Amino acid sequence: MSSVDKEPTMPELSDPAELLREANPVDSFAIDPARREQMHTAIVNGSPSMRGPHDARGWQLKAGAIAAALVLILFGVLALRWSGTPAHLKTISIHSVQSSQFGTTPGGPDHGGGPGNGGVSTITFVPGPLLSGATSSAAIYSFDAPADPSTPLANVASALGIVSPQVVTGGNNGCGIGLSGATAKLFSDCNPTLEWIYNVDLPSCQGVTTNAAGQVVSCVTAWGFNDSGATQAQLEEWSSPAAAAVTPVGLTLGDPVYASGLNHVTYPCEFNGTAIVGCEAIFQYSNAGKLLYASGPLAPSSPTEFGTYPLTSPRDAVAEVDGDLFVHGGTGSSSPVTVTLTSSTTVYEVATLTDGTEVLLPAYSYAGGNGGTYTAIAVSPSLVSEPTEPEASS
Amino acid sequence: LDAEQEVTVTSAGKDRLRALIDGFAPDVGAFLRRRSYPLQAADIEELVQAVFVVAWRRIDEVPSGQELPWLIGVARNVLNNARRSHSRRRALLSRVRPVRDEPSAEDLVTASEELKRTFRSLGRSDREILLLHFWEGLEAPELAVALGIRQGAASTRLSRATSRLRANYLLAGQHAVKTESERT
């Protein structure tokens, strides 16, 4: 094996950030010089798609590419007409989908087995008998972040009881702004959609710190996030008015989910009654009901219908379910894990298109027979393309 | 550009590509292996090559001094695309077989149960920026290049994600202790 993998070890540290650093499973990956040379040769002398922008035959390639594009467009139009798909619909050229970086819903269960018992390379998803085979259509909506987030942010600050909020210049990320009150701060974030984050002023040390001798030790001062005794009824009583007050125009909040022992409650966002993956309002309290942390969405400005697109059926979209190359635990078996997807609900994924447009993209959220949750884009695959190019840095 | 200049530029581009491959292919391979554990080395090398195909197409856009984070940004998309693309997925999966019983990257993270719970309780963007920082060693300027965001945003997101990691870790530990004491 050409990589240098580490045995799992448990360092004598209590700082989870250092534990995470120490858990890095691969120190290095060696590629021998002959393979690197082969790679270079294959790329510069390979197929036309591998040729660089300065190739001496660039004009020939450009001409060829234009001709190929025209043929593809013609073929695509004919294929769409032949298949009955509306020919006027633009292909959804996705740059990134908010929830696509990891295969499963955060906090989802393992795919069987326990720690140190992994080793399964693939997950095969199969449709359960109750998944519908019916196709449908749904609207895609595009939206913009508010041009000036200060007004909706001020509304949130007021709803959360921030006293005498003062605008902090330009925020600290170029597109957001901050409001600093007497005991708490509220600031907006920009990625991938505009959201607000509320924090009370905390001690500078958050949980653990490094002392002069370089040892990781617990903070001497009491720390804000360590309460866990609130009941569900209390969390509901405290969070309901706050949730109602911060719900942005155009969105609604769904039923709350309570995290046992964490004094933490989450409300999913909905648009037109459909849940938006990754969009939620979160509230975390002390045992006495003091709001310690919260975050939620700012209102998207004027969602507009991008078009009504054909959706593949929940049964067929199983082929699009993500999550096969990432392994989360395992059974110790050498054969792939099969997960049966038993039911589906239609949701929206927040996606950024290659032209920068943010859209709400119809998707299916599946319940797996193993207790996991998985998503797949529901728009007909013939109308979706995904690039491999990186986004330009600002 | 006349023909002579084009040849010169092409030659320079090829030299730069060679330097990029020699200098950064192992790091890109390590990143891909961490994220796609336990793919075999040959499959990783194929993905590495796909990354440098993009670099070759955009050789003039690879920022000097920030080559690795730029390449990691490409590698993230190559991997995402491989995971989502039908044909690529099938081609990959037809060869992807475990070579031995190995724990996944996240299982190794989970040498501590509390850390496992904590890591999975974080949002996707938090997990991504934490792994890029603590595993790839990227600092805010490099994170900005890899993620295509501004440096200030990268710094804020990293700070916030680290705070949440620590906060949730402590809560997970306290909850476990409380649950255990209630049992006994």
Coordinates of C-alpha atoms in Angstrom, one line a residue:
Chain A
M1 CA 0.0 0.0 0.0
S2 CA 1.4 3.4 -1.0
S3 CA -0.1 5.3 1.8
V4 CA 1.0 5.6 5.4
D5 CA -1.9 4.9 7.6
K6 CA -1.9 5.4 11.3
E7 CA -3.3 3.0 13.8
P8 CA -6.1 4.5 15.8
T9 CA -4.8 5.9 18.9
M10 CA -6.3 7.8 21.8
P11 CA -4.1 10.7 22.8
E12 CA -4.0 11.9 26.3
L13 CA -5.8 15.1 25.5
S14 CA -9.2 16.4 26.4
D15 CA -9.5 19.1 23.7
P16 CA -11.7 17.7 21.0
A17 CA -10.0 19.9 18.4
E18 CA -6.7 18.2 19.2
L19 CA -8.3 14.8 19.3
L20 CA -9.6 15.5 15.8
R21 CA -6.2 16.5 14.6
E22 CA -4.7 13.3 16.1
A23 CA -7.4 11.2 14.4
N24 CA -6.1 12.0 11.0
P25 CA -6.1 8.6 9.4
V26 CA -3.5 9.2 6.6
D27 CA -0.2 10.8 7.1
S28 CA 0.9 10.7 3.5
F29 CA 0.2 9.2 0.2
A30 CA 3.1 8.3 -2.0
I31 CA 3.0 8.3 -5.8
D32 CA 6.2 7.1 -7.4
P33 CA 8.0 9.3 -9.9
A34 CA 7.3 6.9 -12.8
R35 CA 3.5 7.1 -12.1
R36 CA 3.7 10.9 -11.8
E37 CA 5.5 11.0 -15.2
Q38 CA 2.9 8.7 -16.7
M39 CA 0.2 11.0 -15.3
H40 CA 1.8 14.1 -16.8
T41 CA 2.2 12.4 -20.2
A42 CA -1.4 11.2 -20.2
I43 CA -2.7 14.6 -19.4
V44 CA -0.7 16.7 -21.9
N45 CA -0.9 14.1 -24.7
G46 CA -4.2 12.6 -23.9
S47 CA -7.7 13.0 -25.3
P48 CA -8.7 16.5 -26.5
S49 CA -10.5 17.1 -23.3
M50 CA -7.2 16.8 -21.5
R51 CA -5.4 19.4 -23.6
G52 CA -4.5 22.7 -22.0
P53 CA -5.5 26.1 -23.1
H54 CA -2.2 26.9 -24.8
D55 CA -2.1 23.8 -27.0
A56 CA -0.7 24.8 -30.4
R57 CA -3.8 23.3 -32.0
G58 CA -6.1 25.2 -29.7
W59 CA -8.1 26.8 -32.6
Q60 CA -8.7 23.4 -34.1
L61 CA -10.0 22.1 -30.8
K62 CA -12.1 25.2 -30.3
A63 CA -13.7 24.7 -33.7
G64 CA -14.2 21.0 -32.9
A65 CA -15.7 21.9 -29.5
I66 CA -18.1 24.4 -31.1
A67 CA -19.2 21.8 -33.7
A68 CA -19.6 19.2 -31.0
A69 CA -21.6 21.6 -28.8
L70 CA -23.9 22.4 -31.7
V71 CA -24.4 18.7 -32.4
L72 CA -25.1 18.1 -28.7
I73 CA -27.6 21.0 -28.5
L74 CA -29.4 19.7 -31.6
F75 CA -29.4 16.2 -30.2
G76 CA -30.5 17.4 -26.8
V77 CA -33.4 19.4 -28.3
L78 CA -34.5 16.4 -30.3
A79 CA -34.1 14.1 -27.4
L80 CA -36.2 16.4 -25.1
R81 CA -38.9 16.7 -27.7
W82 CA -38.9 12.9 -28.3
S83 CA -39.1 12.2 -24.6
G84 CA -41.9 14.7 -24.1
T85 CA -39.8 16.9 -21.7
P86 CA -40.5 20.6 -22.3
A87 CA -37.8 21.9 -24.6
H88 CA -37.8 25.4 -23.2
L89 CA -36.4 24.4 -19.8
K90 CA -32.8 25.3 -19.1
T91 CA -30.5 22.7 -17.9
I92 CA -29.9 23.1 -14.1
S93 CA -26.2 23.5 -14.0
I94 CA -25.3 22.9 -10.4
H95 CA -22.2 24.3 -8.8
S96 CA -22.8 22.9 -5.4
V97 CA -25.6 21.5 -3.2
Q98 CA -25.6 22.6 0.4
S99 CA -26.0 19.1 1.8
S100 CA -23.9 17.0 -0.6
Q101 CA -20.6 16.9 1.1
F102 CA -21.3 13.9 3.2
G103 CA -23.6 11.1 2.3
T104 CA -25.9 11.0 5.3
T105 CA -27.8 13.3 7.4
P106 CA -25.6 14.7 10.2
G107 CA -26.3 12.8 13.4
G108 CA -27.6 9.8 11.6
P109 CA -27.0 6.4 12.8
D110 CA -24.1 4.1 11.8
H111 CA -24.6 1.7 9.0
G112 CA -24.3 -1.1 11.4
G113 CA -21.4 -2.3 13.5
G114 CA -19.4 -0.4 16.1
P115 CA -16.2 1.5 16.4
G116 CA -13.2 -0.2 14.9
N117 CA -15.4 -2.7 13.1
G118 CA -15.6 -0.9 9.8
G119 CA -14.3 -1.8 6.4
V120 CA -17.1 -1.7 4.0
S121 CA -16.3 0.2 0.8
T122 CA -19.7 0.7 -0.7
I123 CA -23.3 1.2 0.2
T124 CA -25.9 0.0 -2.3
F125 CA -29.3 1.6 -2.1
V126 CA -32.3 -0.3 -3.2
P127 CA -35.9 1.0 -3.4
G128 CA -38.4 -0.5 -1.0
P129 CA -41.8 -1.8 -2.3
L130 CA -43.6 1.3 -1.0
L131 CA -41.7 3.8 -3.0
S132 CA -43.8 5.4 -5.7
G133 CA -42.9 4.9 -9.4
A134 CA -45.0 7.9 -10.4
T135 CA -43.3 10.9 -12.0
S136 CA -44.5 14.4 -11.3
S137 CA -43.3 18.0 -11.7
A138 CA -42.5 20.8 -9.3
A139 CA -41.4 24.4 -9.4
I140 CA -37.8 25.4 -8.8
Y141 CA -37.4 28.8 -7.1
S142 CA -34.5 31.1 -7.3
F143 CA -33.9 33.7 -4.6
D144 CA -31.4 36.3 -3.4
A145 CA -30.0 37.2 -0.1
P146 CA -31.4 40.5 1.2
A147 CA -29.5 43.3 -0.4
D148 CA -29.3 45.0 3.0
P149 CA -29.5 42.4 5.8
S150 CA -29.4 45.1 8.5
T151 CA -33.2 45.5 8.7
P152 CA -34.1 41.8 9.0
L153 CA -31.2 41.4 11.4
A154 CA -32.4 44.2 13.5
N155 CA -35.8 42.5 13.6
V156 CA -34.2 39.3 14.8
A157 CA -32.2 41.2 17.4
S158 CA -35.4 42.8 18.7
A159 CA -37.2 39.5 18.8
L160 CA -34.4 37.9 20.8
G161 CA -34.3 40.8 23.3
I162 CA -30.8 42.1 22.4
V163 CA -30.5 45.4 24.3
S164 CA -29.2 48.5 22.5
P165 CA -27.8 46.7 19.5
Q166 CA -25.1 48.6 17.7
V167 CA -24.0 47.8 14.1
V168 CA -20.6 46.4 13.9
T169 CA -18.9 47.7 10.8
G170 CA -19.5 45.5 7.9
G171 CA -19.4 42.3 10.0
N172 CA -16.3 40.2 9.7
N173 CA -16.9 38.3 6.5
G174 CA -17.4 41.0 3.8
C175 CA -21.1 40.4 3.2
G176 CA -22.6 40.1 6.6
I177 CA -23.1 42.6 9.3
G178 CA -23.0 42.3 13.1
L179 CA -25.1 43.8 15.9
S180 CA -23.5 44.0 19.3
G181 CA -25.7 44.4 22.3
A182 CA -25.1 44.8 25.9
T183 CA -24.9 41.1 26.6
A184 CA -25.2 39.4 23.3
K185 CA -24.1 39.6 19.7
L186 CA -25.9 38.8 16.5
F187 CA -24.2 38.5 13.2
S188 CA -25.0 37.4 9.7
D189 CA -23.2 34.8 7.7
C190 CA -23.2 34.5 4.0
N191 CA -22.5 31.0 3.1
P192 CA -24.3 29.3 1.5
T193 CA -27.4 31.2 2.3
L194 CA -27.7 34.2 4.6
E195 CA -28.3 33.2 8.2
W196 CA -28.1 34.9 11.5
I197 CA -26.2 33.6 14.5
Y198 CA -26.8 34.8 18.1
N199 CA -24.3 34.3 20.9
V200 CA -24.3 35.6 24.4
D201 CA -21.0 37.0 25.6
L202 CA -19.0 34.1 26.9
P203 CA -15.8 33.8 28.9
S204 CA -12.8 33.8 26.5
C205 CA -12.1 30.3 27.5
Q206 CA -14.6 27.9 26.1
G207 CA -14.4 24.6 28.0
V208 CA -10.7 23.9 27.9
T209 CA -7.6 25.9 27.4
T210 CA -3.8 25.3 27.3
N211 CA -1.9 26.4 30.4
A212 CA 1.6 27.8 30.6
A213 CA 3.1 24.4 30.8
G214 CA 1.4 23.4 27.5
Q215 CA -1.2 21.1 29.2
V216 CA -4.8 21.1 28.1
V217 CA -6.9 21.9 31.2
S218 CA -10.5 22.8 32.0
C219 CA -11.4 26.4 32.3
V220 CA -11.6 27.8 35.8
T221 CA -14.5 30.1 35.0
A222 CA -18.0 28.7 34.6
W223 CA -18.8 28.1 31.0
G224 CA -22.1 28.9 29.4
F225 CA -23.0 25.8 27.4
N226 CA -22.9 23.3 30.1
D227 CA -26.6 23.2 31.2
S228 CA -28.6 20.1 30.3
G229 CA -31.5 19.9 32.8
A230 CA -34.4 21.7 31.0
T231 CA -37.5 19.6 30.3
Q232 CA -39.1 19.4 26.9
A233 CA -42.0 21.4 28.1
Q234 CA -39.7 24.2 29.3
L235 CA -37.8 24.2 26.0
E236 CA -41.1 24.4 24.1
E237 CA -42.4 27.2 26.4
W238 CA -39.1 29.2 25.9
S239 CA -38.5 28.6 22.2
S240 CA -42.0 28.9 20.8
P241 CA -42.4 32.7 21.1
A242 CA -38.8 33.2 19.9
A243 CA -39.3 30.9 16.9
A244 CA -42.5 32.7 15.9
A245 CA -40.8 36.1 16.2
V246 CA -37.8 35.2 14.1
T247 CA -39.6 33.3 11.4
P248 CA -38.8 35.2 8.2
V249 CA -41.5 36.3 5.8
G250 CA -42.0 33.7 3.1
L251 CA -40.8 30.8 5.3
T252 CA -42.5 28.8 8.0
L253 CA -41.1 26.6 10.7
G254 CA -42.1 23.0 11.1
D255 CA -42.5 20.9 14.3
P256 CA -39.6 21.3 16.8
V257 CA -37.2 18.5 17.5
Y258 CA -35.7 18.4 21.0
A259 CA -32.2 17.1 21.7
S260 CA -32.3 15.1 24.9
G261 CA -29.9 16.4 27.6
L262 CA -28.6 19.3 25.5
N263 CA -31.2 22.0 26.2
H264 CA -31.3 22.4 22.5
V265 CA -34.4 22.6 20.2
T266 CA -34.4 22.7 16.4
Y267 CA -37.2 23.9 14.1
P268 CA -37.0 22.9 10.4
C269 CA -37.6 25.6 7.8
E270 CA -40.3 25.1 5.2
F271 CA -41.2 26.9 2.0
N272 CA -44.7 26.5 0.7
G273 CA -45.1 23.7 3.3
T274 CA -42.0 21.8 2.0
A275 CA -39.0 21.3 4.3
I276 CA -35.7 22.9 3.2
V277 CA -32.7 20.6 3.8
G278 CA -30.1 22.2 6.1
C279 CA -32.3 25.2 6.9
E280 CA -33.3 25.4 10.5
A281 CA -33.7 27.6 13.5
I282 CA -31.8 26.5 16.5
F283 CA -32.2 27.6 20.1
Q284 CA -30.1 26.5 23.1
Y285 CA -30.9 27.6 26.7
S286 CA -29.4 27.5 30.2
N287 CA -31.4 25.6 32.8
A288 CA -32.9 28.9 33.8
G289 CA -34.2 29.7 30.4
K290 CA -31.6 32.1 29.3
L291 CA -30.9 32.0 25.5
L292 CA -27.3 31.0 25.0
Y293 CA -27.1 30.3 21.3
A294 CA -29.4 30.5 18.4
S295 CA -29.2 30.6 14.6
G296 CA -31.7 30.8 11.8
P297 CA -32.3 32.0 8.3
L298 CA -32.8 35.5 7.1
A299 CA -35.7 36.0 4.7
P300 CA -34.7 35.2 1.2
S301 CA -35.8 38.2 -0.9
S302 CA -38.5 37.6 -3.4
P303 CA -38.3 33.9 -4.3
T304 CA -39.3 33.7 -7.9
E305 CA -40.3 30.7 -9.9
F306 CA -37.4 29.6 -12.0
G307 CA -39.5 27.1 -13.9
T308 CA -41.6 24.0 -13.4
Y309 CA -39.4 20.9 -14.0
P310 CA -40.2 17.2 -14.5
L311 CA -39.3 15.1 -11.5
T312 CA -38.1 11.5 -11.7
S313 CA -40.1 9.1 -9.5
P314 CA -39.0 8.4 -5.9
R315 CA -38.3 4.9 -7.0
D316 CA -36.1 5.9 -9.9
A317 CA -34.3 8.6 -8.0
V318 CA -32.9 6.0 -5.7
A319 CA -30.2 5.6 -8.3
E320 CA -29.1 9.2 -7.5
V321 CA -28.8 8.7 -3.8
D322 CA -25.5 9.9 -2.5
G323 CA -23.2 8.4 0.0
D324 CA -21.4 5.4 -1.5
L325 CA -17.8 6.4 -1.3
F326 CA -17.9 7.6 2.3
V327 CA -18.0 4.9 4.8
H328 CA -19.5 5.5 8.2
G329 CA -18.8 2.4 10.3
G330 CA -19.5 -1.0 8.9
T331 CA -20.3 -4.6 9.6
G332 CA -16.8 -5.9 9.2
S333 CA -18.1 -7.8 6.1
S334 CA -16.1 -7.6 2.9
S335 CA -19.3 -7.3 0.8
P336 CA -21.1 -4.0 0.2
V337 CA -23.8 -2.9 2.5
T338 CA -27.3 -2.8 1.1
V339 CA -29.7 -0.2 2.4
T340 CA -33.4 -0.4 1.5
L341 CA -35.0 2.9 1.3
T342 CA -38.5 2.5 2.7
S343 CA -40.2 5.8 2.3
S344 CA -39.7 9.2 0.8
T345 CA -40.8 12.8 1.3
T346 CA -40.3 15.7 -1.1
V347 CA -38.0 18.4 0.2
Y348 CA -36.0 21.3 -1.1
E349 CA -32.2 21.3 -1.4
V350 CA -30.5 24.7 -1.5
A351 CA -28.2 24.7 -4.5
T352 CA -25.9 27.2 -6.1
L353 CA -25.9 27.2 -9.9
T354 CA -22.8 27.8 -11.9
D355 CA -24.0 31.4 -12.7
G356 CA -24.2 32.1 -8.9
T357 CA -28.0 31.8 -8.7
E358 CA -29.3 30.2 -5.5
V359 CA -32.2 27.9 -6.0
L360 CA -34.5 25.7 -4.0
L361 CA -34.2 22.4 -5.8
P362 CA -36.9 19.6 -5.4
A363 CA -35.3 16.5 -3.8
Y364 CA -36.4 13.3 -2.1
S365 CA -35.5 12.6 1.5
Y366 CA -35.5 8.8 2.1
A367 CA -35.8 6.9 5.3
G368 CA -33.4 3.9 5.2
G369 CA -34.2 0.6 6.7
N370 CA -31.1 1.1 8.8
G371 CA -32.5 4.2 10.4
G372 CA -30.5 6.6 8.3
T373 CA -31.8 9.5 6.2
Y374 CA -30.6 10.0 2.6
T375 CA -31.4 12.6 -0.1
A376 CA -31.4 12.6 -3.9
I377 CA -32.1 15.4 -6.3
A378 CA -35.6 14.8 -7.7
V379 CA -35.3 16.8 -10.9
S380 CA -35.0 14.6 -14.0
P381 CA -31.3 13.8 -14.4
S382 CA -31.4 14.8 -18.1
L383 CA -31.9 18.4 -17.0
V384 CA -29.2 18.5 -14.3
S385 CA -25.5 18.8 -14.8
E386 CA -22.8 19.1 -12.2
P387 CA -19.3 20.5 -12.9
T388 CA -16.0 19.5 -11.5
E389 CA -14.4 22.9 -11.7
P390 CA -13.6 24.7 -8.4
E391 CA -15.3 27.9 -7.7
A392 CA -13.2 31.0 -8.1
S393 CA -12.0 32.5 -4.9
S394 CA -12.8 36.1 -4.3
Chain B
L1 CA 0.1 34.9 -29.9
D2 CA 2.2 33.8 -32.8
A3 CA 3.1 30.1 -33.3
E4 CA 6.5 30.6 -31.6
Q5 CA 5.1 32.2 -28.6
E6 CA 2.4 29.6 -28.3
V7 CA 4.9 26.9 -28.3
T8 CA 6.8 28.7 -25.6
V9 CA 3.7 29.1 -23.5
T10 CA 2.7 25.6 -24.0
S11 CA 6.1 24.4 -22.9
A12 CA 6.0 26.6 -19.8
G13 CA 2.5 25.3 -19.1
K14 CA 3.7 21.7 -19.3
D15 CA 6.6 22.5 -17.1
R16 CA 4.3 24.0 -14.6
L17 CA 2.0 21.0 -14.7
R18 CA 5.0 18.8 -14.1
A19 CA 6.0 20.9 -11.1
L20 CA 2.4 20.8 -9.8
I21 CA 2.2 17.0 -10.1
D22 CA 5.7 16.5 -8.5
G23 CA 5.0 18.9 -5.8
F24 CA 1.4 18.3 -4.8
A25 CA 0.1 15.0 -6.2
P26 CA 1.0 13.2 -2.9
D27 CA -0.8 15.8 -0.9
V28 CA -3.8 15.7 -3.2
G29 CA -3.7 11.9 -3.0
A30 CA -3.6 12.0 0.8
F31 CA -6.6 14.3 0.9
L32 CA -8.6 12.0 -1.4
R33 CA -7.7 9.0 0.6
R34 CA -8.8 10.6 3.8
R35 CA -12.1 11.4 2.3
S36 CA -12.7 8.2 0.4
Y37 CA -11.2 5.6 2.7
P38 CA -10.6 2.8 2.0
L39 CA -10.3 3.2 -1.8
Q40 CA -7.3 1.3 -3.2
A41 CA -4.2 3.3 -4.2
A42 CA -4.9 2.8 -8.0
D43 CA -8.3 4.3 -7.6
I44 CA -6.9 7.2 -5.6
E45 CA -4.3 7.8 -8.3
E46 CA -7.0 7.9 -10.9
L47 CA -8.8 10.6 -9.0
V48 CA -5.6 12.5 -8.5
Q49 CA -5.1 12.5 -12.3
A50 CA -8.6 13.8 -12.7
V51 CA -7.7 16.7 -10.5
F52 CA -4.6 17.5 -12.5
V53 CA -6.6 17.4 -15.8
V54 CA -8.6 20.3 -14.4
A55 CA -5.4 22.0 -13.3
W56 CA -4.0 21.6 -16.9
R57 CA -7.1 23.1 -18.4
R58 CA -6.8 26.1 -16.1
I59 CA -3.1 26.2 -15.7
D60 CA -3.0 30.0 -15.8
E61 CA -5.5 30.2 -13.0
V62 CA -3.6 28.1 -10.4
P63 CA -2.5 30.7 -7.9
S64 CA 1.2 30.8 -7.1
G65 CA 1.8 30.1 -3.5
Q66 CA -1.7 28.8 -3.0
E67 CA -1.4 25.8 -5.3
L68 CA -2.4 23.1 -2.7
P69 CA -5.6 24.7 -1.4
W70 CA -6.6 25.4 -5.0
L71 CA -6.0 21.8 -5.9
I72 CA -7.9 20.6 -2.9
G73 CA -10.8 22.8 -4.0
V74 CA -10.7 21.0 -7.3
A75 CA -10.3 17.6 -5.6
R76 CA -13.4 18.2 -3.5
N77 CA -15.4 18.8 -6.6
V78 CA -13.9 15.8 -8.4
L79 CA -14.8 13.6 -5.5
N80 CA -18.3 15.1 -5.2
N81 CA -18.8 14.6 -8.9
A82 CA -17.5 11.0 -8.8
R83 CA -19.9 10.3 -6.0
R84 CA -22.9 11.7 -7.8
S85 CA -22.2 10.8 -11.4
H86 CA -23.8 7.6 -12.6
S87 CA -21.1 6.5 -15.0
R88 CA -18.2 7.5 -12.9
R89 CA -19.8 5.9 -9.9
R90 CA -20.4 2.7 -11.7
A91 CA -16.8 2.7 -13.1
L92 CA -15.4 3.3 -9.7
L93 CA -17.6 0.9 -7.8
S94 CA -16.9 -1.9 -10.2
R95 CA -13.3 -1.8 -8.9
V96 CA -13.8 -0.6 -5.4
R97 CA -13.4 -3.5 -3.1
P98 CA -12.0 -3.5 0.4
V99 CA -8.5 -4.8 0.6
R100 CA -8.8 -5.6 4.3
D101 CA -11.1 -4.8 7.2
E102 CA -10.2 -1.2 7.8
P103 CA -11.9 1.4 9.9
S104 CA -13.2 4.4 7.9
A105 CA -11.8 7.8 8.4
E106 CA -14.8 8.7 10.6
D107 CA -14.4 5.6 12.6
L108 CA -10.9 6.6 13.4
V109 CA -12.2 9.9 14.4
T110 CA -14.5 8.0 16.7
A111 CA -11.7 6.3 18.7
S112 CA -13.6 8.5 21.3
E113 CA -17.3 7.9 21.3
E114 CA -17.9 11.4 22.5
L115 CA -15.9 12.8 19.7
K116 CA -17.9 10.6 17.3
R117 CA -21.2 11.9 18.6
T118 CA -19.9 15.4 18.6
F119 CA -18.5 15.4 15.1
R120 CA -21.7 14.0 13.6
S121 CA -23.8 16.6 15.5
L122 CA -22.2 19.4 13.6
G123 CA -23.4 20.8 10.4
R124 CA -21.9 19.8 7.1
S125 CA -20.1 23.1 6.5
D126 CA -18.7 22.9 10.1
R127 CA -17.4 19.4 9.5
E128 CA -15.8 20.3 6.2
I129 CA -13.9 23.3 7.4
L130 CA -12.7 21.4 10.5
L131 CA -11.4 18.5 8.5
L132 CA -9.7 20.9 6.0
H133 CA -8.0 22.7 8.9
F134 CA -7.1 19.8 11.3
W135 CA -6.4 17.2 8.7
E136 CA -5.1 19.1 5.7
G137 CA -3.5 21.8 7.8
L138 CA -5.1 24.6 5.9
E139 CA -5.2 28.0 7.7
A140 CA -7.7 30.8 6.9
P141 CA -6.0 32.1 3.7
E142 CA -5.8 28.6 2.3
L143 CA -9.3 27.7 3.5
A144 CA -10.5 30.7 1.6
V145 CA -9.0 29.4 -1.6
A146 CA -10.1 25.8 -1.2
L147 CA -13.7 26.8 -0.3
G148 CA -13.9 29.8 -2.7
I149 CA -14.9 32.2 0.1
R150 CA -13.3 35.3 1.6
Q151 CA -10.6 35.0 4.1
G152 CA -12.6 36.7 6.8
A153 CA -15.5 34.3 6.2
A154 CA -13.1 31.4 6.4
S155 CA -11.7 32.6 9.6
T156 CA -15.1 33.2 11.1
R157 CA -16.4 29.8 10.0
L158 CA -13.4 28.0 11.4
S159 CA -13.6 29.8 14.7
R160 CA -17.3 29.1 15.0
A161 CA -17.0 25.5 14.0
T162 CA -14.2 24.9 16.5
S163 CA -16.2 26.5 19.3
R164 CA -19.2 24.3 18.4
L165 CA -17.0 21.2 18.4
R166 CA -15.8 22.0 21.9
A167 CA -19.2 23.0 23.2
N168 CA -20.9 19.9 21.9
Y169 CA -18.1 17.6 23.0
L170 CA -18.4 18.8 26.6
L171 CA -22.2 18.4 26.5
A172 CA -21.9 14.9 25.0
G173 CA -19.5 14.0 27.8
Q174 CA -21.7 15.5 30.5
H175 CA -24.8 13.8 29.1
A176 CA -23.0 10.4 29.1
V177 CA -21.9 10.8 32.7
K178 CA -25.4 11.9 33.7
T179 CA -27.0 8.9 31.9
E180 CA -24.5 6.6 33.5
S181 CA -25.1 7.9 37.0
E182 CA -28.9 7.7 36.5
R183 CA -28.5 4.0 35.6
T184 CA -26.4 3.3 38.7

